PDB file of C-alpha atoms in Angstrom:
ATOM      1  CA  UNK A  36     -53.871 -51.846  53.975  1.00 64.00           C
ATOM      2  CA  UNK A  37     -51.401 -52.014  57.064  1.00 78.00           C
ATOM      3  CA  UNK A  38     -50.871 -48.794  58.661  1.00 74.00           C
ATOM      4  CA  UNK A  39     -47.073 -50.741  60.183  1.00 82.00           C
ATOM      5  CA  UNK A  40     -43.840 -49.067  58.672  1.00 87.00           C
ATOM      6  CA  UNK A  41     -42.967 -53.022  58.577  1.00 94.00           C
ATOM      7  CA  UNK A  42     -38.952 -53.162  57.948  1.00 94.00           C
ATOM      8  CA  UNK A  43     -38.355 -53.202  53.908  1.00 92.00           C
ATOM      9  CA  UNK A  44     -35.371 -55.678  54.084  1.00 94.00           C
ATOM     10  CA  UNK A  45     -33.627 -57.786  56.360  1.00 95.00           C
ATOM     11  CA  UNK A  46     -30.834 -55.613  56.216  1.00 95.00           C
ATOM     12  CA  UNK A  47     -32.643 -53.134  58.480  1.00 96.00           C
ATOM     13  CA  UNK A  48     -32.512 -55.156  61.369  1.00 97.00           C
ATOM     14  CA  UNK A  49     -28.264 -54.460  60.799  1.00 96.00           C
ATOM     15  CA  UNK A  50     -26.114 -57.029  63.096  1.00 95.00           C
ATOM     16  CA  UNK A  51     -29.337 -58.534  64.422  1.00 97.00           C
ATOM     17  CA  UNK A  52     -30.649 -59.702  61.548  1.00 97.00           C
ATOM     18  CA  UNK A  53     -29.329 -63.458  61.947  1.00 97.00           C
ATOM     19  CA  UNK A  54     -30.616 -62.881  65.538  1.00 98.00           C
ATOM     20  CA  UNK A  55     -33.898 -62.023  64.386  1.00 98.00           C
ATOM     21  CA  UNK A  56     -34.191 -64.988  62.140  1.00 98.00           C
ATOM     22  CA  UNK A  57     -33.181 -67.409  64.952  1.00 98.00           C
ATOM     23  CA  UNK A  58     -35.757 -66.380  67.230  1.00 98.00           C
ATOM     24  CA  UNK A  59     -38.950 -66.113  64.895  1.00 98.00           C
ATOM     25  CA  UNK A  60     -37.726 -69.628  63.282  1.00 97.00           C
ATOM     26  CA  UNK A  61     -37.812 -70.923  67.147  1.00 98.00           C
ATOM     27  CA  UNK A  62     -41.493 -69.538  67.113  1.00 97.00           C
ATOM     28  CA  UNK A  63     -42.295 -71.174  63.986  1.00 97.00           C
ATOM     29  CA  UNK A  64     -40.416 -75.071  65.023  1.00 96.00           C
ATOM     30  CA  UNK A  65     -39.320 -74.760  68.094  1.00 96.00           C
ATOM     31  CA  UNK A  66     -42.312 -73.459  70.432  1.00 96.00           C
ATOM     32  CA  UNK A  67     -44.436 -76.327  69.092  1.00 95.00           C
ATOM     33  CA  UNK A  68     -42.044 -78.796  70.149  1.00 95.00           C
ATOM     34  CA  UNK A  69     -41.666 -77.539  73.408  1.00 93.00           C
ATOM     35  CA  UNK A  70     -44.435 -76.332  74.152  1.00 91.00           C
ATOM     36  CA  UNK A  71     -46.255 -80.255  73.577  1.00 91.00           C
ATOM     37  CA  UNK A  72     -43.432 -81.928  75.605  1.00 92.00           C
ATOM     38  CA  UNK A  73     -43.876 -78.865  78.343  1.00 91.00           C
ATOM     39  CA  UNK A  74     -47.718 -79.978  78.121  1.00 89.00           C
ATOM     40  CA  UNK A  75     -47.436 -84.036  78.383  1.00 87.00           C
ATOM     41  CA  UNK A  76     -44.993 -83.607  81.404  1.00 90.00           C
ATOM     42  CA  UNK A  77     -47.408 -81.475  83.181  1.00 90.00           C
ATOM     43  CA  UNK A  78     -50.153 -83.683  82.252  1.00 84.00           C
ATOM     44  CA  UNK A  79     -48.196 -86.500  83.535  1.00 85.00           C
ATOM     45  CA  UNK A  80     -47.693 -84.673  86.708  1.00 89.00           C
ATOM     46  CA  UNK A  81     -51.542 -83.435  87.130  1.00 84.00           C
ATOM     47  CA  UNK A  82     -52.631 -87.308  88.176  1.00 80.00           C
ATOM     48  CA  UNK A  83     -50.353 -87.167  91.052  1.00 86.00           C
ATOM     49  CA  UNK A  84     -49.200 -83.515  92.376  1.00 89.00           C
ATOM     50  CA  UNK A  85     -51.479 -80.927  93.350  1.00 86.00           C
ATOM     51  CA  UNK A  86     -49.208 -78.324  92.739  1.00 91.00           C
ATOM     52  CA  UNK A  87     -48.587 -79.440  88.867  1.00 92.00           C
ATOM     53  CA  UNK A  88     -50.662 -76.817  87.925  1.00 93.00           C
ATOM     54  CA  UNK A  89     -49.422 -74.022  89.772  1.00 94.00           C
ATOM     55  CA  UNK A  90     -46.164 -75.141  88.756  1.00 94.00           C
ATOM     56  CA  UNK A  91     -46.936 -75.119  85.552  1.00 94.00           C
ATOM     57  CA  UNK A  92     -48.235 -71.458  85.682  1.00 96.00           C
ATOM     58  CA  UNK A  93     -44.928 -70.355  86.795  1.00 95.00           C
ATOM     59  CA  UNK A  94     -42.943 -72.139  84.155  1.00 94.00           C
ATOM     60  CA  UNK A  95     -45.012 -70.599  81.851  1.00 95.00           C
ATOM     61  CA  UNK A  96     -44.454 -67.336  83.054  1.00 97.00           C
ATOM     62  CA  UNK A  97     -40.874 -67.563  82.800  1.00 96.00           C
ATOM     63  CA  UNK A  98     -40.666 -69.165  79.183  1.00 96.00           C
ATOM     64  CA  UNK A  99     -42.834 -65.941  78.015  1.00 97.00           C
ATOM     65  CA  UNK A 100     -41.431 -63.143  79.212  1.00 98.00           C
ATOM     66  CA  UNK A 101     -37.893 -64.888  79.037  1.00 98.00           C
ATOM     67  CA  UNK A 102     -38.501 -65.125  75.109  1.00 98.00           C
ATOM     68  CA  UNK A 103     -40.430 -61.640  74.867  1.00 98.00           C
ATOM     69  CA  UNK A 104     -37.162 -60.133  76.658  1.00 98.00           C
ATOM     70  CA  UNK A 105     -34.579 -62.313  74.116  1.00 98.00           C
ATOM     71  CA  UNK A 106     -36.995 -60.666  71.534  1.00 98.00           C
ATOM     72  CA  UNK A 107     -36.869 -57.538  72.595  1.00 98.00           C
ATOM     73  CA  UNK A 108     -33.221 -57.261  73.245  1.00 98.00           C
ATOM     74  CA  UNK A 109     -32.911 -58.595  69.629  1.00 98.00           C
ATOM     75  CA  UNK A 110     -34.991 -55.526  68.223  1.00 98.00           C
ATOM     76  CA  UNK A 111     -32.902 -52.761  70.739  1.00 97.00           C
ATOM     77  CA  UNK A 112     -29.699 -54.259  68.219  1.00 97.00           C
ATOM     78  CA  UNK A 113     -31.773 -53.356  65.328  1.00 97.00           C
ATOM     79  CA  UNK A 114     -30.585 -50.046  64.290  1.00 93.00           C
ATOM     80  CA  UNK A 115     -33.124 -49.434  61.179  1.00 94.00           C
ATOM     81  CA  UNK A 116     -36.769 -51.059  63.172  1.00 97.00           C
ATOM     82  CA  UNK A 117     -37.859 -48.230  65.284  1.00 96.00           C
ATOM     83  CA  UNK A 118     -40.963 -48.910  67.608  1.00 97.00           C
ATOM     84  CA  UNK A 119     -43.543 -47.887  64.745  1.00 95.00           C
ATOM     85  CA  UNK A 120     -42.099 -51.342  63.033  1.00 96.00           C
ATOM     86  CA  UNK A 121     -43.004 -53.816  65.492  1.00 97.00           C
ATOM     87  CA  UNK A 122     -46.317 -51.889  66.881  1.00 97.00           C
ATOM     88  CA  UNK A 123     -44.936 -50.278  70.129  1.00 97.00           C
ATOM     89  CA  UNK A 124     -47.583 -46.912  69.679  1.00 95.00           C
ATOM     90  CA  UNK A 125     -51.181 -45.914  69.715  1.00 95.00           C
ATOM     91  CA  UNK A 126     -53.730 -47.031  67.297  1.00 94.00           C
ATOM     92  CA  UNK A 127     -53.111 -45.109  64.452  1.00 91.00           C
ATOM     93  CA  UNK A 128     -56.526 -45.489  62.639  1.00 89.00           C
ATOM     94  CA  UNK A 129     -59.525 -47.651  63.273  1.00 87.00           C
ATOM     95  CA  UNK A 130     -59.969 -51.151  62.240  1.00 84.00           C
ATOM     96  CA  UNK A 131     -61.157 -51.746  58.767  1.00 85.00           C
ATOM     97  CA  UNK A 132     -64.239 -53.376  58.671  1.00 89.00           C
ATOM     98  CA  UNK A 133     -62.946 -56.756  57.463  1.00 84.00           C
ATOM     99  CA  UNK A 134     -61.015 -56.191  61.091  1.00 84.00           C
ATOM    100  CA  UNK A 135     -64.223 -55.185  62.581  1.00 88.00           C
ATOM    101  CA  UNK A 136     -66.459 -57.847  61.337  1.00 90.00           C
ATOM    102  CA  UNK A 137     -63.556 -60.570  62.528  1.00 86.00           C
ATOM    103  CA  UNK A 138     -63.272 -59.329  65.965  1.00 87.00           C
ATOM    104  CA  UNK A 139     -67.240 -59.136  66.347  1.00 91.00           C
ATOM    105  CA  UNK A 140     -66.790 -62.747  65.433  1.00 89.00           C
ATOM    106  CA  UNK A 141     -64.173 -63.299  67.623  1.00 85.00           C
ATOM    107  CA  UNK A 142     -66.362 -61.581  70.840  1.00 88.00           C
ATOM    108  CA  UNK A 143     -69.324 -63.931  69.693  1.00 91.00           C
ATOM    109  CA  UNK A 144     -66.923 -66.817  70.356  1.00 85.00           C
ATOM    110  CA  UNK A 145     -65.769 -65.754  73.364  1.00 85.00           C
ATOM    111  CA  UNK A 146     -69.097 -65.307  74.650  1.00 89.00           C
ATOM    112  CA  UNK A 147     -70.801 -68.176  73.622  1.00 89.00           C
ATOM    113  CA  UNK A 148     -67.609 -70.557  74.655  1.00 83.00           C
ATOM    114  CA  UNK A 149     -68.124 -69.013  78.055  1.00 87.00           C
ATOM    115  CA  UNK A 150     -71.537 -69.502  78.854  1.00 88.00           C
ATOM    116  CA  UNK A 151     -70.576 -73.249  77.742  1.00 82.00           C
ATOM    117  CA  UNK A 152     -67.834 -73.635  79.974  1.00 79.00           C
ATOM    118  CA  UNK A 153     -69.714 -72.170  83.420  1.00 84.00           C
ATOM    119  CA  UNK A 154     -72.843 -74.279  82.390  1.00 84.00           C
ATOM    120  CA  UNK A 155     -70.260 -77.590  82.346  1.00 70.00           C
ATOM    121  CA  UNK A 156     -70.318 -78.654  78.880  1.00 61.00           C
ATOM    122  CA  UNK A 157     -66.749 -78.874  78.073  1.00 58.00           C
ATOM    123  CA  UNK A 158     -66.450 -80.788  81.280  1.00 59.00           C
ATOM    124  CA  UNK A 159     -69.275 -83.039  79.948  1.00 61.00           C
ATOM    125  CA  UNK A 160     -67.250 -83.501  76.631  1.00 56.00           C
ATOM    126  CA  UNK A 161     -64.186 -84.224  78.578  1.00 53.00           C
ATOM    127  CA  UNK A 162     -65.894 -87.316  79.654  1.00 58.00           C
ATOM    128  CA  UNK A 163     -67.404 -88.775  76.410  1.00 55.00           C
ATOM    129  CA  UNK A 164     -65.598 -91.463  74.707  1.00 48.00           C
ATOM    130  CA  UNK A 165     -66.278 -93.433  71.707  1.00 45.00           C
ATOM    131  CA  UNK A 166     -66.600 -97.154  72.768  1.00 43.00           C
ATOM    132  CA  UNK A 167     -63.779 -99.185  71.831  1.00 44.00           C
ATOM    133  CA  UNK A 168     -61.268 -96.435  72.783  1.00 46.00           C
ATOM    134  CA  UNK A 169     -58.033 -97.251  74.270  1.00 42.00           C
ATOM    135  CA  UNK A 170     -56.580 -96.559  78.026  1.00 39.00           C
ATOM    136  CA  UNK A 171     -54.407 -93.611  75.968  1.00 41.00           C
ATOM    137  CA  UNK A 172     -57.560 -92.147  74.073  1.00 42.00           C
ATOM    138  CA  UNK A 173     -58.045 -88.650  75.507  1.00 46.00           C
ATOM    139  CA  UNK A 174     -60.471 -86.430  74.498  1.00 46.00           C
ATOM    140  CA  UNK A 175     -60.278 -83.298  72.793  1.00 45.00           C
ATOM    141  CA  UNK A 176     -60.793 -80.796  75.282  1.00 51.00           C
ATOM    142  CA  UNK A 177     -58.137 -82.763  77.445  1.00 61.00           C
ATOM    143  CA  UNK A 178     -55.306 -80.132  77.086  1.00 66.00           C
ATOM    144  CA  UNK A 179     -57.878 -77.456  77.382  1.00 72.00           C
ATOM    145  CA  UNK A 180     -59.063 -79.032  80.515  1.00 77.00           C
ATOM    146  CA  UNK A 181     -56.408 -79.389  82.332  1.00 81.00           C
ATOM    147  CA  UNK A 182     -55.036 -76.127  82.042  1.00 87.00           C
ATOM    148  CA  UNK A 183     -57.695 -74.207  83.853  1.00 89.00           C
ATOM    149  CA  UNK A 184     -57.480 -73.324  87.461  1.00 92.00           C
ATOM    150  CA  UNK A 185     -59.396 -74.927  90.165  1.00 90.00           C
ATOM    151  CA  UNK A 186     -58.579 -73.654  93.610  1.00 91.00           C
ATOM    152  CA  UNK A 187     -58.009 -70.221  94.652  1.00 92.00           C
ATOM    153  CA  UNK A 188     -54.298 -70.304  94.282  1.00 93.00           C
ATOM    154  CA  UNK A 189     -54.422 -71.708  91.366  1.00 94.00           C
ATOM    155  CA  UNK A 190     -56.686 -68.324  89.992  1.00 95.00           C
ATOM    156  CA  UNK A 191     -54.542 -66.091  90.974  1.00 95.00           C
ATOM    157  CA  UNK A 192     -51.421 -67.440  88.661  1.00 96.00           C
ATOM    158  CA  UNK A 193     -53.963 -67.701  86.080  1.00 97.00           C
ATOM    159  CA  UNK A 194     -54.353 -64.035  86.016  1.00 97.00           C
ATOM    160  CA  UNK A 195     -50.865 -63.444  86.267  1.00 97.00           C
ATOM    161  CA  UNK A 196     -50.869 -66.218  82.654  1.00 97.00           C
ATOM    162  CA  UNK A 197     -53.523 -64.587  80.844  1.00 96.00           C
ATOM    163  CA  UNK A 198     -52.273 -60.905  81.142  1.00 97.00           C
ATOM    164  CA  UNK A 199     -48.673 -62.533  80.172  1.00 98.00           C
ATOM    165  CA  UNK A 200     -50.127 -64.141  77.302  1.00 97.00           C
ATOM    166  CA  UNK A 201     -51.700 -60.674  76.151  1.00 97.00           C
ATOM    167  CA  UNK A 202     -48.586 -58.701  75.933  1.00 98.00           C
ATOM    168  CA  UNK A 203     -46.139 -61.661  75.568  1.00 98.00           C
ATOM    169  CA  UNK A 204     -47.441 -63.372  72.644  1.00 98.00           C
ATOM    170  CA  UNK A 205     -48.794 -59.927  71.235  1.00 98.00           C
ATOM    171  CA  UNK A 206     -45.338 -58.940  70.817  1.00 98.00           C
ATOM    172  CA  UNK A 207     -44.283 -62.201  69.816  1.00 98.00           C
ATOM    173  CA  UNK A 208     -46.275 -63.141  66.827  1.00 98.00           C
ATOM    174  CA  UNK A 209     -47.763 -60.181  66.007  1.00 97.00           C
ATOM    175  CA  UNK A 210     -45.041 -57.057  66.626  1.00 97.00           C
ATOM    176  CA  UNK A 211     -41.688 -59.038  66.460  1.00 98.00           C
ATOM    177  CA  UNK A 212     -42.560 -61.966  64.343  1.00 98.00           C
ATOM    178  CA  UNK A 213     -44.670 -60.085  61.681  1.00 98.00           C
ATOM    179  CA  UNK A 214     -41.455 -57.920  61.538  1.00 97.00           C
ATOM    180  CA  UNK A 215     -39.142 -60.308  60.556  1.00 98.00           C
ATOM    181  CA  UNK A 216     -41.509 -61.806  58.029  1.00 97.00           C
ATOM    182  CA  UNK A 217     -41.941 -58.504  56.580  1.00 96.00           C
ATOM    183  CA  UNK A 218     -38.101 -57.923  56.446  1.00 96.00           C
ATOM    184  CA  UNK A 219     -37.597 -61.213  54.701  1.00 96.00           C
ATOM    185  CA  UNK A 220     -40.265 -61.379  52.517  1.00 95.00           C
ATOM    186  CA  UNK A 221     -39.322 -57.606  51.248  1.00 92.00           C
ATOM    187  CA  UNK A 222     -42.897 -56.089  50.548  1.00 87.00           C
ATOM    188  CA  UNK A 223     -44.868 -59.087  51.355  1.00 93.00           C
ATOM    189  CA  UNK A 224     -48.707 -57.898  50.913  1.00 94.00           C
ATOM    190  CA  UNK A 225     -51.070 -57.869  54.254  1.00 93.00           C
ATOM    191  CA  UNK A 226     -52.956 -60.795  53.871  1.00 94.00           C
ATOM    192  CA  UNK A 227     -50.098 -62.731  52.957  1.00 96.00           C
ATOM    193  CA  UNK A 228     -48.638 -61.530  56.760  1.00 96.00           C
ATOM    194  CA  UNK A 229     -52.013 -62.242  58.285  1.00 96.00           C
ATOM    195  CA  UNK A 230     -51.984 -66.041  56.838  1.00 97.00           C
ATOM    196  CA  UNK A 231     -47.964 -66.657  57.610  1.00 97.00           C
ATOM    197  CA  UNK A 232     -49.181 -64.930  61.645  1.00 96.00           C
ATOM    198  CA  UNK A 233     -52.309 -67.218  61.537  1.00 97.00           C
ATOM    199  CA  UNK A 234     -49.896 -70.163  60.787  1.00 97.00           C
ATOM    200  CA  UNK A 235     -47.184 -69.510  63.023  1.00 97.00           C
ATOM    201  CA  UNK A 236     -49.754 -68.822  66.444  1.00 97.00           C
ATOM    202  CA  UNK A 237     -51.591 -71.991  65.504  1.00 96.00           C
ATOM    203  CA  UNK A 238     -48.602 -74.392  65.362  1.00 96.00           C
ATOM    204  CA  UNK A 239     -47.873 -73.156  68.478  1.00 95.00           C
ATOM    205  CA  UNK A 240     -50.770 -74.340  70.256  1.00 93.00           C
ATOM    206  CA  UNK A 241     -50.220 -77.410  68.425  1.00 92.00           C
ATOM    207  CA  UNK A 242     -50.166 -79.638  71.711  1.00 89.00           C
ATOM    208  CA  UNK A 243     -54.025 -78.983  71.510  1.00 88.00           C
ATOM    209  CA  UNK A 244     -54.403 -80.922  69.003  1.00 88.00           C
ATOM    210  CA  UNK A 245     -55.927 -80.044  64.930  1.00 91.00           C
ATOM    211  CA  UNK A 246     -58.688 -78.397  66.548  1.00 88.00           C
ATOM    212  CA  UNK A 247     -56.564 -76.016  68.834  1.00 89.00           C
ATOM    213  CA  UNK A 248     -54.233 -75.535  66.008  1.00 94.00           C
ATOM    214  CA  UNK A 249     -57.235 -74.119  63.491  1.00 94.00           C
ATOM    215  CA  UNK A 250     -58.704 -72.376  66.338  1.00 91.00           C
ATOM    216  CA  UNK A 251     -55.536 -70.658  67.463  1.00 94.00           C
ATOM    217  CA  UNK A 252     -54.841 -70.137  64.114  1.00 96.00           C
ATOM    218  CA  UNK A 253     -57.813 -67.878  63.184  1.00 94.00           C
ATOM    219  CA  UNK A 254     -57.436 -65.897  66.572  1.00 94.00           C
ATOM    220  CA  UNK A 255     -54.418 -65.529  65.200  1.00 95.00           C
ATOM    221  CA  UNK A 256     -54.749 -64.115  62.044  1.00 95.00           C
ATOM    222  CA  UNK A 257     -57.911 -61.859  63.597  1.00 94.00           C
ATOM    223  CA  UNK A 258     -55.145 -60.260  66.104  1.00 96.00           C
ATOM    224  CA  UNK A 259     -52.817 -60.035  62.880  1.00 96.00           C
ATOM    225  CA  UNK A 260     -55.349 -58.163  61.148  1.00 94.00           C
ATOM    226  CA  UNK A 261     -55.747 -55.707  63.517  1.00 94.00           C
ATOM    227  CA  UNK A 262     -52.373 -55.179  64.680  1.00 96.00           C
ATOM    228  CA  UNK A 263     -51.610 -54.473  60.847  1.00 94.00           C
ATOM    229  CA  UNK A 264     -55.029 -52.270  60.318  1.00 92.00           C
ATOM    230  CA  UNK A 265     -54.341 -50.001  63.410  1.00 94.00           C
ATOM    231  CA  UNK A 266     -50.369 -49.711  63.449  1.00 94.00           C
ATOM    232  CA  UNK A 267     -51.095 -50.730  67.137  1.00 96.00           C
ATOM    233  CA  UNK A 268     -50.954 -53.663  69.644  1.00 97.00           C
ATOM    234  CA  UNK A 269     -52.890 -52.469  72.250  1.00 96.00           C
ATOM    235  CA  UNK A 270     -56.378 -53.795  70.883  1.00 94.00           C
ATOM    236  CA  UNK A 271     -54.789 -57.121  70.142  1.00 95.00           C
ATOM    237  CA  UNK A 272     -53.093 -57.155  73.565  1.00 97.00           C
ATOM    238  CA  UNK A 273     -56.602 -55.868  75.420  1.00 95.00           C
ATOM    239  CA  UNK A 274     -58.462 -58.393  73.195  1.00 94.00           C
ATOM    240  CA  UNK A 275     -56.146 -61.367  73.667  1.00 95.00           C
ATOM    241  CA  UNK A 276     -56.159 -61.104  77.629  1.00 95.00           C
ATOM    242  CA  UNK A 277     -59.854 -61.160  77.661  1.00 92.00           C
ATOM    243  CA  UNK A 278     -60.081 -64.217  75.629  1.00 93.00           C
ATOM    244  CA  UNK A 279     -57.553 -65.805  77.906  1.00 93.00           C
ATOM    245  CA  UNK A 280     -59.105 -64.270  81.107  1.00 94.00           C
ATOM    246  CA  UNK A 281     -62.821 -65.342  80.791  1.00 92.00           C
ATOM    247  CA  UNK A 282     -61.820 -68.699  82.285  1.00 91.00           C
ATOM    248  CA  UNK A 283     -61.700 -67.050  84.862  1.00 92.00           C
ATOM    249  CA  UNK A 284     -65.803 -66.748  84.908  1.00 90.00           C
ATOM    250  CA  UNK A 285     -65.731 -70.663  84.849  1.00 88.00           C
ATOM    251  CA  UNK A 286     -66.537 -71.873  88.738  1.00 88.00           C
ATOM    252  CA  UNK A 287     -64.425 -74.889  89.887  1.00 83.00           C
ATOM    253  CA  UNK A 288     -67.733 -76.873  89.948  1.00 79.00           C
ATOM    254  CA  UNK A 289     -68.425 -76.606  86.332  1.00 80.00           C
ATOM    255  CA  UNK A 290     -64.996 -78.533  86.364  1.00 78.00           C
ATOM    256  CA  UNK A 291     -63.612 -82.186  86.784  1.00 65.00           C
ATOM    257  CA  UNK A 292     -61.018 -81.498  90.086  1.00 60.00           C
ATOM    258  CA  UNK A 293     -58.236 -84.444  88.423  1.00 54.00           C
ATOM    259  CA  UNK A 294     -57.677 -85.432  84.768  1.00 49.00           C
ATOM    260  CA  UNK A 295     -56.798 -89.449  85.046  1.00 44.00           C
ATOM    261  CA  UNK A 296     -56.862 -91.725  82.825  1.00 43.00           C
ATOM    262  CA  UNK A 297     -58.202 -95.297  83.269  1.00 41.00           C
ATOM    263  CA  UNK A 298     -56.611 -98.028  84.801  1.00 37.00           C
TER     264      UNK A 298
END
């Protein structure tokens, strides 16, 4: 049961409610959209500028905390959400174990993936192609690839990313989003909120293809879950950093230095 004082009706959020509906509905549609044509430019640019990827660190950084501030300037207009609704306080109660068992999951992942990255293997999968494939087949992993830093520099945004990505999307999806849903749906039940906030974080990855989407997804509705079971995000923001910070244990060698394609 969530332990949230989620808003009962849209009517809560007062003269911000259309405001409120604009900007989850541009996390549900919009963020896919640009977040794949974001992706393809800087994948265009990654054959032939070093700096693509640091560039595209910093544009990153921007679009998150430009959208968490929008978001959060959208819930100071909201006269009737106070800072229980959207998760801004401590845990109020441990994890259920349904919670528990997902985020023990969740760790197993992000251990094994990571012992699998520094020992090359996504690099090796990277490179794989079925024969008869295109100059325009990538693989899988491609987006996944390319988004990890290589050079010192390059590290050093990344850490700056991942911790964004904790508390931005956190807030996002999980304390603003989940919110809104609530305050439309009127008394929507929690696993009902966990599935729409599984849904909603997976599209948004949806540049990395079905895989990324179903994989994003479940993280998704795991940080849902526990958001909702502890009244909190702090563990989803602690646990979502980590996830996005273990590439940093991945050594540049265990890496291919340029995505190209073929010619």
């Amino acid at each position: 049961m969530s332990t949230v004082g989620l808003p009962g009706s849209l009517g809560d959020f007062g003269p911000a409610a259309l405001s409120a509906v604009v900007v989850a509905g541009y996390l549900v549609v919009g963020e896919p959209v640009v977040g794949h044509v974001l992706h393809r430019r800087f994948e265009g640019r990654l054959r032939t500028d070093d700096g693509a990827r640091r560039s595209f660190y910093g544009r990153l950084l921007v679009l998150e905390w430009g959208l968490a501030a929008l978001a959060l300037v959208v819930w100071l207009s909201a006269p009737g959400v106070d800072a229980a609704a959207v998760g801004l306080r401590w845990p109020q109660s441990w994890p259920g174990p349904v919670a528990v068992a997902a985020t023990v999951l969740v760790l197993g992942f992000v251990v094994v993936s990571t012992r699998a990255l520094r020992s090359g293997g996504l690099a090796r999968a990277a490179e794989l192609r079925r024969p008869g494939e295109g100059r325009h087949a990538e693989p899988a992993v491609h987006a996944t690839l390319a988004l990890l830093p290589r050079t010192t520099a390059e590290r050093r945004l990344f850490t700056l990313v991942g911790v964004t990505a904790g508390v931005c999307e956190e807030w996002l999806y999980r304390g603003f989003f989940l919110a809104v849903v609530a305050a439309v749906g009127e008394g929507l039940p929690t696993p009902v909120l966990v599935a729409v906030g599984a849904l909603a974080f997976g599209l948004a990855h949806a540049y990395q293809g079905v895989a990324g989407i179903v994989t994003t997804g479940v993280l998704g509705g795991v940080m849902a879950g526990l958001y909702l079971g502890t009244g909190s995000l702090l563990l989803p923001v602690v646990l979502h950093a980590l996830i996005d910070l273990r590439f940093l244990l991945v050594p540049a060698s265990a890496l291919p230095d340029v995505l190209r394609r073929p010619t």
